[in-house]
Amino acid sequence: MESLYATPSSDLGRLFVERNRQLHAGLPALAEAVGSPRLGEELLNYLRDLCGADHCAVFLLEKDAVSEIATGSWDGSQTAHRQALLYASQQHWRNDPMICEARRRVQQGCASIVRVKIEELRDNELRHLIYPKVRERVMICGRRADAVFGLSIL
């Protein structure tokens, strides 16, 4: 017969409080980085603690263009920046179903989260050139005034 172990509720409460403290500890640095070249790095630090992200990119989604606002790569390699630049400059975003879905949802007036398994993307070039070694991508998108923004988490 298998042995089962249940964490006592007092331990769960302590773990929950400690985890919340850790997550909130990164918010001041992230807030201070808004508008600075450190935004991508601080955002990734926060996302790394929150969900284990290796890379992130913030994009401005315009009607006929996608522009990089900030990027971060956990290993310091600038991979997210290189891939975001390639993605935007060679217009790979035009074939990205996540961008279409994000725009559709934002036009309906709501912020949203779009998730895709990279292996399920139909576009081979997008899958192999833009997302090599990536299994999953999450994009959080929303509208501010006349602008649509997307936060890509990999």
mmCIF file of C-alpha atoms in Angstrom:
data_model
loop_
_atom_site.group_PDB
_atom_site.id
_atom_site.type_symbol
_atom_site.label_atom_id
_atom_site.label_comp_id
_atom_site.label_asym_id
_atom_site.label_seq_id
_atom_site.Cartn_x
_atom_site.Cartn_y
_atom_site.Cartn_z
ATOM 1 C CA MET A 1 0.000 0.000 0.000
ATOM 2 C CA GLU A 2 1.248 3.493 -0.910
ATOM 3 C CA SER A 3 2.034 6.025 1.770
ATOM 4 C CA LEU A 4 0.332 9.357 1.396
ATOM 5 C CA TYR A 5 1.556 12.574 2.890
ATOM 6 C CA ALA A 6 -0.579 15.660 3.232
ATOM 7 C CA THR A 7 0.973 19.018 3.955
ATOM 8 C CA PRO A 8 -0.518 20.438 7.163
ATOM 9 C CA SER A 9 -2.675 23.493 6.496
ATOM 10 C CA SER A 10 -0.426 25.658 8.684
ATOM 11 C CA ASP A 11 2.515 24.747 6.400
ATOM 12 C CA LEU A 12 0.459 25.524 3.300
ATOM 13 C CA GLY A 13 -0.424 28.929 4.688
ATOM 14 C CA ARG A 14 3.219 29.673 5.445
ATOM 15 C CA LEU A 15 4.259 28.505 1.961
ATOM 16 C CA PHE A 16 1.571 30.652 0.344
ATOM 17 C CA VAL A 17 2.623 33.750 2.300
ATOM 18 C CA GLU A 18 6.302 33.171 1.469
ATOM 19 C CA ARG A 19 5.553 32.666 -2.255
ATOM 20 C CA ASN A 20 3.469 35.858 -2.350
ATOM 21 C CA ARG A 21 6.260 37.761 -0.624
ATOM 22 C CA GLN A 22 8.777 36.509 -3.190
ATOM 23 C CA LEU A 23 6.572 37.486 -6.129
ATOM 24 C CA HIS A 24 5.795 40.919 -4.765
ATOM 25 C CA ALA A 25 9.473 41.566 -4.027
ATOM 26 C CA GLY A 26 10.165 41.917 -7.764
ATOM 27 C CA LEU A 27 7.441 44.466 -8.453
ATOM 28 C CA PRO A 28 9.296 47.621 -7.308
ATOM 29 C CA ALA A 29 12.253 46.904 -9.614
ATOM 30 C CA LEU A 30 9.859 46.174 -12.484
ATOM 31 C CA ALA A 31 7.899 49.382 -11.889
ATOM 32 C CA GLU A 32 11.104 51.440 -11.728
ATOM 33 C CA ALA A 33 12.270 49.953 -15.045
ATOM 34 C CA VAL A 34 9.196 51.091 -17.008
ATOM 35 C CA GLY A 35 10.403 53.527 -19.658
ATOM 36 C CA SER A 36 14.034 52.513 -19.262
ATOM 37 C CA PRO A 37 16.325 50.136 -21.184
ATOM 38 C CA ARG A 38 16.117 47.761 -18.164
ATOM 39 C CA LEU A 39 12.418 47.005 -18.711
ATOM 40 C CA GLY A 40 12.985 43.735 -20.591
ATOM 41 C CA GLU A 41 15.480 42.451 -18.043
ATOM 42 C CA GLU A 42 13.315 43.321 -15.020
ATOM 43 C CA LEU A 43 10.169 41.983 -16.671
ATOM 44 C CA LEU A 44 11.905 38.695 -17.385
ATOM 45 C CA ASN A 45 13.213 38.504 -13.804
ATOM 46 C CA TYR A 46 9.647 38.866 -12.568
ATOM 47 C CA LEU A 47 8.252 36.375 -15.103
ATOM 48 C CA ARG A 48 11.030 33.915 -14.297
ATOM 49 C CA ASP A 49 10.003 33.951 -10.636
ATOM 50 C CA LEU A 50 6.308 33.838 -11.512
ATOM 51 C CA CYS A 51 6.207 31.090 -14.141
ATOM 52 C CA GLY A 52 9.722 30.003 -15.098
ATOM 53 C CA ALA A 53 9.935 32.024 -18.341
ATOM 54 C CA ASP A 54 13.196 31.845 -20.295
ATOM 55 C CA HIS A 55 12.442 34.713 -22.690
ATOM 56 C CA CYS A 56 9.946 37.540 -23.059
ATOM 57 C CA ALA A 57 9.150 40.245 -25.583
ATOM 58 C CA VAL A 58 6.788 43.201 -25.433
ATOM 59 C CA PHE A 59 5.380 44.300 -28.782
ATOM 60 C CA LEU A 60 3.331 47.200 -30.067
ATOM 61 C CA LEU A 61 0.834 45.637 -32.492
ATOM 62 C CA GLU A 62 0.045 48.248 -35.118
ATOM 63 C CA LYS A 63 -2.233 47.704 -38.110
ATOM 64 C CA ASP A 64 0.589 47.116 -40.585
ATOM 65 C CA ALA A 65 3.554 46.539 -38.309
ATOM 66 C CA VAL A 66 4.749 44.931 -35.125
ATOM 67 C CA SER A 67 7.409 46.802 -33.146
ATOM 68 C CA GLU A 68 9.608 45.523 -30.343
ATOM 69 C CA ILE A 69 9.352 47.551 -27.142
ATOM 70 C CA ALA A 70 11.397 45.411 -24.753
ATOM 71 C CA THR A 71 12.895 41.924 -24.592
ATOM 72 C CA GLY A 72 14.641 39.747 -22.058
ATOM 73 C CA SER A 73 16.536 36.433 -22.180
ATOM 74 C CA TRP A 74 17.340 34.558 -18.994
ATOM 75 C CA ASP A 75 20.704 33.318 -20.227
ATOM 76 C CA GLY A 76 21.841 36.850 -21.173
ATOM 77 C CA SER A 77 22.230 35.840 -24.821
ATOM 78 C CA GLN A 78 19.955 38.506 -26.322
ATOM 79 C CA THR A 79 18.098 35.647 -28.062
ATOM 80 C CA ALA A 80 14.708 37.247 -27.410
ATOM 81 C CA HIS A 81 15.890 40.521 -28.955
ATOM 82 C CA ARG A 82 17.345 38.794 -32.058
ATOM 83 C CA GLN A 83 14.204 36.705 -32.560
ATOM 84 C CA ALA A 84 11.885 39.703 -31.994
ATOM 85 C CA LEU A 85 13.872 41.737 -34.512
ATOM 86 C CA LEU A 86 13.673 38.925 -37.073
ATOM 87 C CA TYR A 87 9.974 38.395 -36.315
ATOM 88 C CA ALA A 88 9.147 42.085 -36.821
ATOM 89 C CA SER A 89 11.530 43.094 -39.628
ATOM 90 C CA GLN A 90 10.798 40.089 -41.849
ATOM 91 C CA GLN A 91 7.075 40.317 -41.033
ATOM 92 C CA HIS A 92 6.750 36.755 -39.726
ATOM 93 C CA TRP A 93 3.986 38.126 -37.489
ATOM 94 C CA ARG A 94 1.711 38.217 -40.556
ATOM 95 C CA ASN A 95 1.646 34.384 -40.516
ATOM 96 C CA ASP A 96 1.375 34.064 -36.750
ATOM 97 C CA PRO A 97 -2.092 32.893 -35.681
ATOM 98 C CA MET A 98 -1.463 34.294 -32.191
ATOM 99 C CA ILE A 99 -1.294 37.846 -33.535
ATOM 100 C CA CYS A 100 -4.548 37.379 -35.453
ATOM 101 C CA GLU A 101 -6.247 35.929 -32.379
ATOM 102 C CA ALA A 102 -4.851 38.617 -30.081
ATOM 103 C CA ARG A 103 -6.095 41.383 -32.380
ATOM 104 C CA ARG A 104 -9.495 39.747 -32.718
ATOM 105 C CA ARG A 105 -9.923 39.468 -28.973
ATOM 106 C CA VAL A 106 -8.715 43.002 -28.280
ATOM 107 C CA GLN A 107 -11.121 44.396 -30.903
ATOM 108 C CA GLN A 108 -13.895 42.807 -28.865
ATOM 109 C CA GLY A 109 -12.802 45.084 -26.054
ATOM 110 C CA CYS A 110 -11.128 42.668 -23.696
ATOM 111 C CA ALA A 111 -7.592 41.928 -22.661
ATOM 112 C CA SER A 112 -6.771 38.290 -23.192
ATOM 113 C CA ILE A 113 -4.293 35.480 -22.873
ATOM 114 C CA VAL A 114 -3.524 33.361 -25.940
ATOM 115 C CA ARG A 115 -1.523 30.145 -25.638
ATOM 116 C CA VAL A 116 -0.098 27.893 -28.335
ATOM 117 C CA LYS A 117 2.072 24.803 -28.467
ATOM 118 C CA ILE A 118 4.758 25.644 -31.016
ATOM 119 C CA GLU A 119 4.694 22.134 -32.512
ATOM 120 C CA GLU A 120 1.070 22.773 -33.551
ATOM 121 C CA LEU A 121 1.882 25.858 -35.645
ATOM 122 C CA ARG A 122 1.178 25.152 -39.316
ATOM 123 C CA ASP A 123 3.837 27.560 -40.615
ATOM 124 C CA ASN A 124 7.139 25.613 -40.708
ATOM 125 C CA GLU A 125 9.247 28.750 -41.120
ATOM 126 C CA LEU A 126 7.634 30.376 -38.097
ATOM 127 C CA ARG A 127 8.063 27.204 -36.071
ATOM 128 C CA HIS A 128 11.703 26.532 -37.014
ATOM 129 C CA LEU A 129 13.120 30.015 -37.643
ATOM 130 C CA ILE A 130 11.402 32.092 -34.963
ATOM 131 C CA TYR A 131 10.701 29.472 -32.256
ATOM 132 C CA PRO A 132 13.469 26.856 -32.379
ATOM 133 C CA LYS A 133 13.774 24.966 -29.094
ATOM 134 C CA VAL A 134 10.525 26.522 -27.811
ATOM 135 C CA ARG A 135 7.653 24.273 -26.775
ATOM 136 C CA GLU A 136 5.007 26.769 -25.746
ATOM 137 C CA ARG A 137 4.244 30.463 -26.085
ATOM 138 C CA VAL A 138 1.826 32.579 -24.098
ATOM 139 C CA MET A 139 0.791 36.072 -25.177
ATOM 140 C CA ILE A 140 -1.013 38.514 -22.929
ATOM 141 C CA CYS A 141 -2.523 41.316 -24.947
ATOM 142 C CA GLY A 142 -4.540 44.419 -24.302
ATOM 143 C CA ARG A 143 -5.422 47.864 -25.566
ATOM 144 C CA ARG A 144 -4.416 51.279 -24.238
ATOM 145 C CA ALA A 145 -6.000 54.223 -26.045
ATOM 146 C CA ASP A 146 -5.345 53.551 -29.744
ATOM 147 C CA ALA A 147 -2.519 51.088 -29.195
ATOM 148 C CA VAL A 148 -2.535 47.318 -28.828
ATOM 149 C CA PHE A 149 0.267 45.703 -26.824
ATOM 150 C CA GLY A 150 1.321 42.092 -26.536
ATOM 151 C CA LEU A 151 3.561 40.444 -23.964
ATOM 152 C CA SER A 152 5.023 37.245 -25.359
ATOM 153 C CA ILE A 153 6.266 34.780 -22.757
ATOM 154 C CA LEU A 154 8.412 31.826 -23.792
#
